[in-house]
Coordinates of C-alpha atoms in Angstrom, one line a residue:
M1410 CA -34.6 -37.6 70.2
V1411 CA -34.3 -34.2 68.8
K1412 CA -37.5 -33.1 67.1
K1413 CA -37.4 -32.3 63.4
S1414 CA -38.7 -28.8 64.1
D1415 CA -35.8 -28.1 66.4
Q1416 CA -33.4 -29.2 63.7
L1417 CA -35.1 -27.0 61.1
K1418 CA -34.9 -23.9 63.5
R1419 CA -31.2 -24.7 64.2
G1420 CA -30.5 -24.9 60.5
I1421 CA -32.3 -21.7 59.7
F1422 CA -30.4 -20.0 62.5
E1423 CA -27.1 -21.3 61.4
S1424 CA -27.8 -20.2 57.8
E1425 CA -28.7 -16.7 58.9
R1426 CA -25.6 -16.5 61.1
R1427 CA -23.4 -17.4 58.1
F1428 CA -25.1 -14.9 55.9
R1429 CA -24.7 -12.2 58.6
L1430 CA -21.0 -13.2 58.8
L1431 CA -20.7 -13.0 55.0
A1432 CA -22.6 -9.7 54.6
G1433 CA -20.9 -8.2 57.7
G1434 CA -17.4 -9.1 56.4
A1435 CA -17.9 -7.8 52.8
I1436 CA -15.8 -4.7 52.4
D1437 CA -16.3 -3.9 48.7
Y1438 CA -20.1 -3.4 49.1
A1439 CA -22.1 -1.4 51.6
I1440 CA -24.8 -3.8 52.7
C1441 CA -27.4 -2.6 55.2
T1442 CA -30.9 -3.2 56.2
L1443 CA -33.5 -0.5 56.4
A1444 CA -36.6 -0.4 58.4
A1445 CA -40.0 0.1 56.7
D1446 CA -39.6 3.8 57.3
G1447 CA -36.1 4.0 55.9
R1448 CA -34.0 4.0 59.1
V1449 CA -30.8 2.0 59.1
I1450 CA -31.1 -1.1 61.4
H1451 CA -28.1 -3.2 60.2
W1452 CA -24.7 -2.1 58.9
N1453 CA -21.6 -4.0 57.5
K1454 CA -17.9 -3.3 57.4
G1455 CA -18.1 -2.4 53.7
A1456 CA -20.7 0.3 54.4
E1457 CA -18.4 1.7 57.1
R1458 CA -15.4 1.7 54.7
I1459 CA -17.3 3.2 51.8
T1460 CA -19.3 5.9 53.7
G1461 CA -17.1 6.5 56.7
Y1462 CA -19.9 5.9 59.1
P1463 CA -19.2 3.4 62.0
A1464 CA -22.3 1.3 63.0
N1465 CA -22.9 3.3 66.2
A1466 CA -23.0 6.6 64.2
I1467 CA -25.5 5.5 61.6
L1468 CA -27.8 2.9 63.1
G1469 CA -31.3 4.5 63.6
K1470 CA -30.7 7.3 61.2
H1471 CA -32.6 7.7 58.0
F1472 CA -30.8 6.4 54.8
S1473 CA -31.5 9.7 53.1
V1474 CA -28.3 11.1 54.8
F1475 CA -26.4 9.3 52.0
Y1476 CA -28.0 11.5 49.4
P1477 CA -26.9 15.0 48.4
E1478 CA -29.0 17.9 49.7
E1479 CA -30.5 18.7 46.3
D1480 CA -31.6 14.9 45.9
R1481 CA -33.2 15.1 49.4
A1482 CA -34.9 18.3 48.6
S1483 CA -36.4 16.6 45.5
G1484 CA -37.6 13.6 47.4
I1485 CA -35.4 11.1 45.6
P1486 CA -34.9 8.9 48.7
A1487 CA -38.7 8.4 49.2
K1488 CA -39.1 7.8 45.5
A1489 CA -36.5 5.1 45.6
L1490 CA -38.4 3.3 48.4
Q1491 CA -41.6 3.7 46.6
L1492 CA -40.2 2.3 43.4
A1493 CA -38.8 -0.7 45.3
R1494 CA -42.1 -1.4 46.8
K1495 CA -43.9 -1.1 43.5
E1496 CA -41.5 -2.9 41.2
K1497 CA -40.1 -5.3 43.9
H1498 CA -36.7 -3.8 42.9
A1499 CA -35.1 -0.5 42.4
A1500 CA -31.6 0.2 41.0
A1501 CA -30.0 3.5 40.2
E1502 CA -26.7 5.2 39.9
G1503 CA -25.9 8.6 41.3
W1504 CA -23.8 10.7 43.7
C1505 CA -23.8 9.7 47.4
V1506 CA -22.4 11.5 50.4
R1507 CA -19.9 10.3 52.8
R1508 CA -19.7 11.2 56.5
D1509 CA -17.0 13.8 55.8
G1510 CA -19.2 15.5 53.2
S1511 CA -17.3 14.2 50.2
Q1512 CA -19.2 12.6 47.4
F1513 CA -18.8 9.4 45.5
F1514 CA -20.5 7.9 42.5
A1515 CA -22.5 4.8 43.6
S1516 CA -24.5 2.0 42.2
V1517 CA -27.6 1.5 44.6
V1518 CA -29.9 -1.4 44.6
I1519 CA -32.9 -1.5 47.0
D1520 CA -35.1 -4.6 47.4
P1521 CA -38.2 -4.8 49.7
I1522 CA -38.3 -7.4 52.6
Y1523 CA -41.7 -8.9 53.3
E1524 CA -42.6 -11.2 56.2
K1525 CA -46.0 -12.9 55.9
R1526 CA -46.9 -10.5 53.1
K1527 CA -46.1 -7.6 55.4
L1528 CA -43.3 -5.1 54.5
V1529 CA -40.8 -5.2 57.3
G1530 CA -37.9 -3.2 55.7
Y1531 CA -35.5 -3.1 52.8
A1532 CA -32.2 -4.6 51.8
M1533 CA -29.9 -1.9 50.3
V1534 CA -26.6 -2.7 48.6
T1535 CA -24.4 0.2 47.6
R1536 CA -21.1 0.0 45.6
D1537 CA -18.5 2.8 45.1
M1538 CA -18.4 3.2 41.3
T1539 CA -16.2 6.4 41.3
E1540 CA -13.1 4.8 39.8
R1541 CA -15.1 2.9 37.3
R1542 CA -17.1 6.0 36.3
R1543 CA -13.9 8.0 36.0
A1544 CA -12.4 5.2 33.8
R1545 CA -15.4 5.1 31.7
A1546 CA -15.5 8.9 31.4
D1547 CA -11.8 8.9 30.4
L1548 CA -12.6 6.1 27.9
E1549 CA -15.5 8.1 26.5
A1550 CA -13.4 11.3 26.4
S1551 CA -10.7 9.3 24.6
E1552 CA -13.1 7.8 22.1
S1553 CA -14.7 11.3 21.6
Q1554 CA -11.3 12.8 21.0
F1555 CA -10.4 10.0 18.6
R1556 CA -13.6 10.5 16.7
L1557 CA -13.0 14.2 16.7
L1558 CA -9.5 13.6 15.4
V1559 CA -10.5 11.2 12.7
S1560 CA -13.3 13.3 11.5
N1561 CA -11.2 16.4 11.2
V1562 CA -8.1 14.7 9.4
T1563 CA -8.0 16.2 6.0
D1564 CA -5.0 14.5 4.4
Y1565 CA -6.3 11.0 4.9
A1566 CA -9.6 9.4 4.1
L1567 CA -10.2 7.3 7.3
Y1568 CA -13.4 5.3 7.4
M1569 CA -14.9 1.9 8.3
L1570 CA -16.3 -0.8 6.0
T1571 CA -18.7 -3.6 6.9
P1572 CA -17.5 -7.1 6.1
A1573 CA -19.3 -6.8 2.9
G1574 CA -17.3 -3.6 2.0
I1575 CA -20.1 -1.1 2.6
V1576 CA -19.0 2.3 3.9
A1577 CA -20.0 2.7 7.5
N1578 CA -18.7 6.1 8.4
W1579 CA -16.8 9.0 6.7
N1580 CA -14.3 11.7 7.7
T1581 CA -13.5 15.1 6.4
G1582 CA -10.4 13.8 4.6
G1583 CA -12.6 11.3 2.7
E1584 CA -14.8 14.1 1.5
R1585 CA -11.9 16.3 0.5
I1586 CA -9.9 13.6 -1.3
K1587 CA -12.8 11.8 -3.0
G1588 CA -15.5 14.4 -3.2
Y1589 CA -18.4 12.6 -1.5
S1590 CA -20.3 14.0 1.5
P1591 CA -21.2 11.6 4.3
G1592 CA -24.8 11.4 3.2
E1593 CA -23.8 10.5 -0.3
I1594 CA -21.4 7.6 0.5
I1595 CA -22.3 6.0 3.8
G1596 CA -24.2 2.9 2.9
Q1597 CA -22.5 2.5 -0.5
S1598 CA -20.0 -0.1 -1.6
F1599 CA -16.4 1.1 -1.5
A1600 CA -15.9 -0.5 -4.9
R1601 CA -17.0 2.8 -6.6
F1602 CA -13.7 4.3 -5.7
Y1603 CA -12.0 1.8 -8.1
T1604 CA -11.6 2.2 -11.9
A1605 CA -14.0 0.4 -14.1
A1606 CA -11.2 -2.0 -15.2
D1607 CA -10.4 -2.8 -11.6
Q1608 CA -14.0 -3.4 -10.7
A1609 CA -14.4 -5.7 -13.7
A1610 CA -11.3 -7.6 -12.5
G1611 CA -12.8 -8.0 -9.1
K1612 CA -10.0 -6.1 -7.4
P1613 CA -12.1 -4.5 -4.5
A1614 CA -13.4 -8.0 -3.3
R1615 CA -9.9 -9.4 -3.6
A1616 CA -8.4 -6.6 -1.5
L1617 CA -10.8 -7.4 1.3
K1618 CA -10.1 -11.1 1.0
I1619 CA -6.3 -10.6 1.3
A1620 CA -6.9 -8.2 4.3
E1621 CA -9.1 -10.8 6.1
E1622 CA -6.7 -13.7 5.4
T1623 CA -3.4 -12.0 5.9
G1624 CA -4.4 -9.4 8.5
H1625 CA -3.2 -6.5 6.2
Y1626 CA -3.6 -5.2 2.6
E1627 CA -1.6 -2.4 1.1
E1628 CA -1.1 -1.0 -2.4
D1629 CA -0.6 2.1 -4.6
G1630 CA -3.0 2.6 -7.5
W1631 CA -5.4 4.7 -9.4
R1632 CA -8.7 5.6 -7.7
V1633 CA -11.7 7.6 -8.9
R1634 CA -13.2 10.7 -7.3
K1635 CA -16.9 11.6 -7.4
D1636 CA -16.4 13.8 -10.5
G1637 CA -14.8 11.0 -12.4
S1638 CA -11.2 12.2 -12.2
F1639 CA -8.4 10.0 -11.3
F1640 CA -5.8 10.2 -8.5
W1641 CA -2.9 8.1 -7.5
A1642 CA -3.7 6.7 -4.0
S1643 CA -1.9 4.9 -1.2
V1644 CA -4.4 2.4 0.3
V1645 CA -4.2 0.4 3.6
I1646 CA -6.9 -2.0 4.7
D1647 CA -6.9 -3.8 8.0
P1648 CA -9.5 -6.3 9.4
I1649 CA -11.3 -5.5 12.7
R1650 CA -12.4 -8.4 14.9
D1651 CA -14.2 -8.7 18.2
S1652 CA -12.9 -10.4 21.3
D1653 CA -14.0 -13.8 19.9
G1654 CA -12.0 -13.3 16.7
N1655 CA -15.1 -12.7 14.5
L1656 CA -14.7 -10.2 11.6
V1657 CA -16.8 -7.2 12.3
G1658 CA -15.5 -4.9 9.5
F1659 CA -12.4 -3.2 8.0
A1660 CA -10.5 0.0 8.8
K1661 CA -9.5 1.7 5.5
I1662 CA -7.0 4.5 5.0
T1663 CA -6.6 6.2 1.7
R1664 CA -4.1 9.0 0.9
D1665 CA -3.8 11.0 -2.3
I1666 CA -0.1 10.7 -3.3
S1667 CA -0.4 12.0 -6.8
E1668 CA 2.1 14.8 -6.1
R1669 CA 4.5 12.5 -4.5
R1670 CA 4.3 10.1 -7.4
E1671 CA 4.9 13.0 -9.9
A1672 CA 7.9 14.1 -7.8
Q1673 CA 9.2 10.5 -7.8
Q1674 CA 8.8 10.3 -11.5
K1675 CA 10.6 13.6 -11.9
L1676 CA 13.4 12.3 -9.7
E1677 CA 13.7 9.1 -11.6
Q1678 CA 13.7 11.2 -14.9
V1679 CA 16.6 13.3 -13.5
Q1680 CA 18.4 10.1 -12.4
R1681 CA 18.0 8.7 -15.9
Q1682 CA 19.3 11.9 -17.4
L1683 CA 22.2 11.9 -15.0
A1684 CA 22.9 8.3 -15.9
E1685 CA 22.7 9.1 -19.5
S1686 CA 25.1 12.0 -19.1
Q1687 CA 27.6 9.9 -17.3
K1688 CA 27.3 7.2 -19.9
M1689 CA 27.9 9.8 -22.7
D1690 CA 30.7 11.3 -20.7
A1691 CA 32.4 7.9 -20.3
L1692 CA 31.8 7.0 -24.0
G1693 CA 33.2 10.4 -25.0
Q1694 CA 36.3 9.9 -22.9
L1695 CA 36.8 6.4 -24.4
T1696 CA 36.1 7.6 -27.9
G1697 CA 38.2 10.7 -27.6
G1698 CA 41.1 8.7 -26.2
V1699 CA 41.4 6.7 -29.4
A1700 CA 39.9 9.0 -32.0
H1701 CA 43.0 11.1 -32.7
D1702 CA 45.3 8.2 -33.2
F1703 CA 42.7 6.2 -35.2
N1704 CA 42.0 9.1 -37.5
N1705 CA 45.7 9.7 -38.0
L1706 CA 45.9 6.1 -39.2
L1707 CA 43.0 6.6 -41.5
M1708 CA 44.7 9.9 -42.8
I1709 CA 47.8 7.9 -43.7
I1710 CA 45.6 5.3 -45.5
S1711 CA 43.4 7.8 -47.4
G1712 CA 46.1 10.3 -48.1
N1713 CA 48.4 7.6 -49.7
L1714 CA 45.6 6.2 -51.8
H1715 CA 45.8 9.3 -54.2
R1716 CA 49.6 8.6 -54.6
I1717 CA 49.1 4.9 -55.2
R1718 CA 46.2 5.4 -57.6
R1719 CA 48.7 7.0 -60.0
E1720 CA 50.9 4.0 -59.9
V1721 CA 48.3 1.2 -60.3
T1722 CA 47.0 0.6 -63.8
S1723 CA 45.4 -2.9 -63.6
E1724 CA 41.6 -3.1 -63.2
R1725 CA 41.9 -5.5 -60.1
G1726 CA 44.3 -3.1 -58.5
R1727 CA 42.0 -0.2 -59.0
L1728 CA 39.1 -2.2 -57.6
A1729 CA 41.2 -3.1 -54.5
L1730 CA 42.1 0.6 -54.0
S1731 CA 38.4 1.5 -54.3
A1732 CA 37.6 -1.0 -51.6
I1733 CA 40.3 0.4 -49.4
E1734 CA 39.0 3.9 -49.9
T1735 CA 35.4 2.9 -49.2
A1736 CA 36.5 1.1 -46.0
S1737 CA 38.5 4.1 -44.7
E1738 CA 35.7 6.5 -45.5
R1739 CA 33.3 4.2 -43.6
A1740 CA 35.6 4.0 -40.6
A1741 CA 36.0 7.8 -40.6
S1742 CA 32.3 8.2 -40.8
L1743 CA 31.8 5.8 -37.8
T1744 CA 34.3 7.6 -35.7
S1745 CA 32.8 11.0 -36.5
Q1746 CA 29.2 9.8 -35.6
L1747 CA 30.5 8.3 -32.3
L1748 CA 32.3 11.7 -31.5
T1749 CA 29.1 13.6 -32.4
F1750 CA 27.0 11.4 -30.2
A1751 CA 29.4 11.9 -27.2
R1752 CA 29.3 15.7 -28.1
R1753 CA 33.1 15.7 -28.4
Q1754 CA 33.2 16.3 -32.2
S1755 CA 35.1 19.5 -33.2
V1756 CA 32.5 21.4 -35.2
N1757 CA 32.6 24.5 -37.5
P1758 CA 29.3 26.2 -36.7
Q1759 CA 28.0 28.7 -39.2
T1760 CA 24.8 30.6 -39.7
I1761 CA 22.9 28.7 -42.4
D1762 CA 19.7 28.8 -44.3
I1763 CA 17.8 25.7 -43.4
A1764 CA 15.7 25.6 -46.6
E1765 CA 18.8 26.1 -48.8
R1766 CA 20.7 23.3 -47.1
I1767 CA 17.8 20.8 -47.4
T1768 CA 17.2 21.7 -51.0
A1769 CA 21.0 21.2 -51.7
V1770 CA 20.9 17.6 -50.5
R1771 CA 17.5 16.8 -52.0
E1772 CA 19.2 14.8 -54.9
V1773 CA 21.2 12.8 -52.4
L1774 CA 18.1 12.1 -50.2
S1775 CA 16.1 10.9 -53.2
S1776 CA 18.9 8.6 -54.4
A1777 CA 19.0 7.1 -50.9
L1778 CA 15.3 6.3 -50.8
G1779 CA 14.9 4.4 -54.1
G1780 CA 11.9 4.2 -56.3
A1781 CA 9.4 2.6 -53.8
I1782 CA 9.3 5.6 -51.4
R1783 CA 7.9 8.9 -52.3
L1784 CA 9.7 12.0 -50.9
N1785 CA 7.7 15.1 -49.8
M1786 CA 9.3 18.4 -48.9
E1787 CA 7.2 20.8 -46.7
L1788 CA 9.5 23.9 -46.1
E1789 CA 7.7 26.8 -44.5
P1790 CA 8.6 30.1 -46.2
D1791 CA 10.9 32.6 -44.5
L1792 CA 12.5 30.1 -42.2
W1793 CA 14.8 31.5 -39.6
P1794 CA 18.5 30.9 -40.0
V1795 CA 20.2 28.6 -37.4
F1796 CA 23.8 28.5 -36.1
V1797 CA 25.2 24.9 -36.7
D1798 CA 27.9 22.9 -38.4
P1799 CA 26.5 22.6 -41.9
N1800 CA 28.2 19.2 -42.6
E1801 CA 26.9 17.8 -39.3
F1802 CA 23.5 19.1 -40.1
E1803 CA 23.5 17.4 -43.6
T1804 CA 24.8 14.2 -42.0
A1805 CA 22.1 14.2 -39.4
L1806 CA 19.4 14.8 -42.0
I1807 CA 20.7 12.0 -44.2
N1808 CA 20.8 9.7 -41.2
L1809 CA 17.2 10.4 -40.4
V1810 CA 16.1 9.8 -44.0
V1811 CA 18.1 6.5 -44.2
N1812 CA 16.5 5.4 -40.9
A1813 CA 13.0 6.2 -42.2
R1814 CA 13.7 4.4 -45.5
D1815 CA 14.7 1.3 -43.6
A1816 CA 11.4 1.5 -41.6
M1817 CA 9.4 1.2 -44.9
P1818 CA 10.7 -2.0 -46.6
N1819 CA 7.5 -2.2 -48.6
G1820 CA 7.5 1.5 -49.7
G1821 CA 5.6 4.5 -48.4
T1822 CA 5.8 8.2 -48.0
L1823 CA 8.7 10.2 -46.3
T1824 CA 8.1 13.8 -45.5
V1825 CA 10.9 16.2 -44.7
S1826 CA 9.5 19.4 -43.1
A1827 CA 10.8 22.6 -41.5
R1828 CA 8.9 25.3 -39.7
N1829 CA 9.5 28.2 -37.3
M1830 CA 8.4 27.7 -33.6
P1831 CA 7.6 31.3 -32.4
E1832 CA 6.7 30.1 -28.9
T1833 CA 10.2 28.7 -28.3
T1834 CA 12.3 30.7 -30.9
E1835 CA 13.3 27.5 -32.6
V1836 CA 13.4 26.0 -36.1
A1837 CA 12.0 22.5 -36.2
V1838 CA 13.3 20.1 -38.8
S1839 CA 11.2 16.9 -38.9
V1840 CA 11.4 13.6 -40.9
A1841 CA 8.3 11.6 -40.8
D1842 CA 7.6 8.1 -42.4
T1843 CA 4.6 5.8 -42.8
G1844 CA 6.5 2.7 -41.8
E1845 CA 6.2 0.0 -39.2
G1846 CA 6.6 2.2 -36.2
I1847 CA 8.6 1.6 -33.0
A1848 CA 7.4 -0.3 -29.9
Q1849 CA 7.2 1.8 -26.7
D1850 CA 9.7 -0.4 -24.9
V1851 CA 12.2 0.2 -27.7
L1852 CA 11.5 3.9 -28.1
S1853 CA 13.7 5.0 -25.2
K1854 CA 16.7 3.2 -26.6
V1855 CA 16.9 4.3 -30.2
F1856 CA 19.4 7.1 -29.6
D1857 CA 21.8 4.8 -27.8
P1858 CA 25.0 4.2 -29.7
F1859 CA 25.3 0.7 -31.3
F1860 CA 21.6 0.0 -30.6
T1861 CA 19.7 -1.2 -33.7
T1862 CA 16.8 -3.3 -34.6
K1863 CA 18.2 -4.2 -37.9
P1864 CA 19.6 -7.6 -38.7
V1865 CA 23.4 -8.2 -38.2
G1866 CA 25.4 -6.4 -40.9
K1867 CA 22.5 -4.1 -41.8
G1868 CA 23.3 -1.2 -39.5
T1869 CA 25.9 0.1 -37.0
G1870 CA 23.4 1.7 -34.6
L1871 CA 25.2 5.0 -34.8
G1872 CA 23.0 6.9 -37.2
L1873 CA 20.4 8.2 -34.8
S1874 CA 23.0 8.5 -32.1
Q1875 CA 24.8 11.0 -34.4
V1876 CA 21.5 12.9 -34.8
H1877 CA 21.1 13.0 -31.0
G1878 CA 24.6 14.3 -30.5
F1879 CA 24.4 16.9 -33.2
A1880 CA 21.1 18.3 -31.8
H1881 CA 22.4 18.7 -28.2
Q1882 CA 25.9 19.9 -29.4
A1883 CA 24.0 22.6 -31.3
D1884 CA 22.2 23.6 -28.1
G1885 CA 19.0 22.1 -29.5
R1886 CA 16.9 19.1 -28.7
I1887 CA 15.4 16.0 -30.3
E1888 CA 12.0 14.5 -30.0
I1889 CA 10.5 11.2 -31.3
A1890 CA 7.0 10.1 -31.7
S1891 CA 5.9 6.7 -32.9
A1892 CA 3.1 4.2 -32.9
L1893 CA 3.2 0.7 -34.2
G1894 CA 1.8 0.5 -37.7
K1895 CA 1.4 4.3 -38.0
G1896 CA 5.0 5.4 -38.6
T1897 CA 7.5 7.6 -36.8
T1898 CA 8.4 11.2 -36.7
I1899 CA 11.7 12.5 -35.5
S1900 CA 12.1 16.3 -35.0
I1901 CA 15.2 18.3 -34.4
Y1902 CA 14.7 21.7 -32.6
L1903 CA 17.5 24.1 -33.3
P1904 CA 17.7 27.7 -31.7
R1905 CA 17.2 30.6 -34.0
G1906 CA 20.4 32.1 -35.3
T1907 CA 21.1 35.8 -35.3
A1908 CA 23.5 36.4 -38.2
A1909 CA 23.0 36.2 -41.9
A1910 CA 23.1 32.8 -43.5
T1911 CA 26.3 31.6 -45.3
G1912 CA 25.9 30.2 -48.7
T1913 CA 26.8 26.6 -49.7
I1914 CA 30.3 25.8 -51.0
A1915 CA 30.5 23.9 -54.4
G1916 CA 32.3 20.6 -54.4
R1917 CA 35.3 21.6 -56.5
A1918 CA 39.0 20.7 -55.9
V1919 CA 41.1 23.7 -56.7
R1920 CA 44.8 23.8 -57.7
G1921 CA 46.8 26.3 -55.8
S1922 CA 50.1 28.1 -56.4
A1923 CA 50.9 29.2 -52.8
T1924 CA 53.4 28.0 -50.3
V1925 CA 51.8 26.0 -47.4
L1926 CA 53.6 25.5 -44.1
L1927 CA 52.5 22.0 -43.0
I1928 CA 52.8 21.6 -39.2
E1929 CA 52.4 17.9 -38.2
D1930 CA 54.4 15.9 -35.6
N1931 CA 53.5 12.5 -37.2
P1932 CA 55.9 12.0 -40.2
A1933 CA 53.7 9.4 -41.9
V1934 CA 50.7 11.7 -41.6
A1935 CA 52.8 14.6 -42.8
D1936 CA 53.9 12.6 -45.8
A1937 CA 50.3 11.7 -46.8
S1938 CA 49.2 15.4 -46.3
R1939 CA 52.2 16.6 -48.3
G1940 CA 51.2 14.3 -51.2
L1941 CA 47.6 15.8 -51.3
L1942 CA 49.0 19.4 -51.2
E1943 CA 51.4 18.8 -53.9
Q1944 CA 48.8 17.1 -56.1
L1945 CA 46.8 20.3 -55.7
G1946 CA 49.8 22.4 -56.9
Y1947 CA 50.9 23.8 -53.6
T1948 CA 54.5 24.2 -52.5
V1949 CA 54.9 22.5 -49.2
R1950 CA 57.3 23.2 -46.3
W1951 CA 57.0 20.9 -43.2
A1952 CA 57.6 21.7 -39.5
P1953 CA 57.3 18.9 -36.9
N1954 CA 56.5 21.2 -33.9
A1955 CA 55.6 24.8 -32.9
E1956 CA 59.0 26.0 -32.4
A1957 CA 60.2 24.9 -35.9
A1958 CA 57.0 26.4 -37.4
L1959 CA 57.7 29.9 -35.9
A1960 CA 61.2 29.7 -37.3
E1961 CA 59.9 28.9 -40.9
I1962 CA 57.4 31.8 -40.6
E1963 CA 60.3 34.2 -39.6
A1964 CA 62.1 33.1 -42.6
N1965 CA 59.2 34.4 -44.7
G1966 CA 57.8 33.0 -47.9
I1967 CA 54.8 31.4 -46.2
D1968 CA 51.4 32.0 -47.7
V1969 CA 49.2 29.6 -45.7
V1970 CA 49.7 27.8 -42.4
F1971 CA 48.2 24.2 -42.2
S1972 CA 48.6 22.8 -38.6
D1973 CA 47.6 19.9 -36.7
I1974 CA 46.1 20.8 -33.2
V1975 CA 47.6 18.0 -31.3
M1976 CA 51.3 18.4 -31.0
P1977 CA 53.9 17.5 -28.3
G1978 CA 55.5 20.3 -26.2
R1979 CA 54.1 23.3 -24.3
M1980 CA 52.4 24.7 -27.4
D1981 CA 49.7 22.9 -29.3
G1982 CA 48.3 23.9 -32.7
L1983 CA 45.7 26.2 -31.3
K1984 CA 48.1 28.1 -29.2
L1985 CA 50.4 28.3 -32.1
A1986 CA 47.7 29.7 -34.3
R1987 CA 46.9 32.4 -31.8
R1988 CA 50.6 33.3 -31.5
I1989 CA 50.9 33.5 -35.3
R1990 CA 47.8 35.7 -35.5
D1991 CA 49.1 38.0 -32.9
R1992 CA 52.4 38.4 -34.9
N1993 CA 50.9 38.3 -38.4
P1994 CA 47.1 38.9 -38.5
E1995 CA 46.9 38.6 -42.3
L1996 CA 48.5 35.2 -42.6
P1997 CA 45.7 32.6 -43.3
I1998 CA 45.6 29.6 -40.8
L1999 CA 43.8 26.2 -41.3
L2000 CA 43.7 23.8 -38.4
T2001 CA 43.2 20.0 -38.6
T2002 CA 42.6 17.2 -36.1
G2003 CA 41.3 13.7 -35.7
Y2004 CA 40.0 14.7 -32.3
S2005 CA 41.2 17.1 -29.6
E2006 CA 39.8 18.6 -26.5
G2007 CA 41.5 21.9 -27.6
A2008 CA 39.4 21.9 -30.8
R2009 CA 36.3 22.4 -28.6
D2010 CA 37.8 25.9 -27.8
V2011 CA 38.3 26.9 -31.4
R2012 CA 34.7 28.1 -31.9
S2013 CA 34.8 30.3 -35.1
D2014 CA 38.3 31.7 -34.5
F2015 CA 39.9 29.3 -37.0
P2016 CA 38.5 26.9 -39.6
V2017 CA 39.0 23.2 -38.6
L2018 CA 39.3 20.4 -41.0
R2019 CA 38.6 17.1 -39.6
K2020 CA 40.8 14.0 -40.2
P2021 CA 40.8 12.0 -42.3
Y2022 CA 40.1 14.5 -45.0
Q2023 CA 39.9 14.0 -48.8
I2024 CA 41.6 16.0 -51.4
H2025 CA 38.4 18.0 -52.4
D2026 CA 37.9 18.9 -48.7
L2027 CA 41.5 20.2 -48.4
S2028 CA 41.1 22.1 -51.6
R2029 CA 37.9 23.7 -50.6
E2030 CA 39.1 24.9 -47.3
L2031 CA 42.4 26.3 -48.7
S2032 CA 40.7 28.0 -51.6
K2033 CA 38.4 29.8 -49.1
L2034 CA 41.5 31.1 -47.2
T2035 CA 43.6 32.0 -50.3
G2036 CA 40.7 33.1 -52.6
Q2037 CA 42.3 31.1 -55.5
Q2038 CA 39.8 29.7 -58.2
S2039 CA 42.0 28.1 -60.9
E2040 CA 40.5 27.0 -64.1
T2041 CA 42.8 23.9 -64.1
G2042 CA 41.0 22.5 -60.9
I2043 CA 40.0 18.9 -60.5
D2044 CA 36.1 18.7 -60.8
L2045 CA 34.4 16.4 -58.4
P2046 CA 30.6 16.2 -59.0
A2047 CA 28.5 16.4 -55.9
D2048 CA 27.1 12.8 -56.3
E2049 CA 30.7 11.5 -56.4
Q2050 CA 32.1 13.2 -53.3
P2051 CA 33.3 10.3 -51.1
A2052 CA 32.4 12.1 -47.8
R2053 CA 28.8 12.7 -48.8
K2054 CA 28.4 9.1 -50.1
A2055 CA 29.8 7.8 -46.8
R2056 CA 27.2 9.9 -44.9
A2057 CA 24.4 8.7 -47.1
R2058 CA 25.4 5.0 -46.5
S2059 CA 25.4 5.5 -42.6

């Protein structure tokens, strides 16, 4: 039988053989054995591959040949063996030298070998770490560059938060945008960047929770700087997790976009203004398209009322005529307001005295208010003149007063004021009430045509739109300020005029004795107008077009020309008026229209009487042209003038 000791020796021998095969075949590690004095006594294939020494070239040489010259001079090889003996283990990283003189970065482990407590040598394992070191160096360089990049970004606040929302680091952008230095903010909760209202509502914690649960959080909102000022910020929060998926913190990016928000708001405002302009243009085209024909129809109705009134004697008949007259005046007023809003109304601008005009309609304003509302007038002395259509100005003022009256159903105080604005060279006319006020969501709509907060049948929604159109057509502007329960103030700002103011014209219908050439292509309208002229005492000759009108003038005997602007053919009323003026500069010319694009070019060259006109309007304009003031005139007191009453009702 084989003795147990022999089996043990054979087992040990086999184990050592396998170990030598394993160590000798390893190529990624240089495994060698050193004698007690440091000479190489065993060498594997990995050592040959890494260092370049074959076994026959290195065995018997001292292991210090693997160290750079400066390390050998410093005694590092001997110190490594000394450390291994003392600590039973020595590990180090450093540069080693190959046979060809090139260097590689190595991880070296040296362990002492003892036999029966006697040092017999060392086991040395060396691994080439050059690539790993290079990768680590590249990573460190990349991280360093990234940290440098983040720390020097000034347009963004880039920083880390702990899972609890504590600021862990801080960059230059954070300091620039929020005003905190790193020492002031690191270790503090990021909640201090939120407004007090947002903090009270728990918004910071909710933002972190959403980021953690969804993987991303983004919003725009108000944030607070160190000095307490606010800025509009774009905020992004992303969770950071380790390789096991555990939350280790949050990455937070904040950008100050106050300027971008302001630019966006300005763009939206311009877009709203463009939409408003397009809306008014479309409305103007629609209104202008029907206004001429509609006002001609009203002219026929109102003109013939005077003729019929002389024939009707019964009380019921007179009441019916009065109702028809009121309805026609109301329809004419609505059309006029709509045209004014669309800035397509033909106007007769004059330089007027604001204080004089407001004082002239004070009685009308007071009657429109009733007894429960007190009227105040605050007119600054030496008000500048303005260049506007006086009738449109009075209509706008009355519309503002009526609108303010309706805002004070339980009474109150209404103040009409006017003052010079030296900084803008404007005259401001304001109407302020102590009424209910207007909600902010409604405030932007009050100047829209047909928009009204009044019950059905209590308003057309055209009063304030007329004011809006008048202000802009006069090259001015309008502003409104209101608060619920505190009243409303609407101000019209009109450019300062340059010429002397024109006085007011009394409401008096004057009989004439001149011959008027009536130029009107619509026979029914011509018949109604002829009736009004003849009632005023004028002799009337009618021409249906420009050619016939020129022939009548050539025949002489014409004292005044009264022409519609819109006429068929190549020559409309405005071109005709200019032709007549070229031929006969002394002949007075009065134009009329329900609506015409051409009337916008009249300016102050010729007076324009808007259809449908009343007999006192016609008399007033003709008397200004002819200078006739007959004592047999038809007196119409100011408080009975139909046009002014219609404006007050609107």
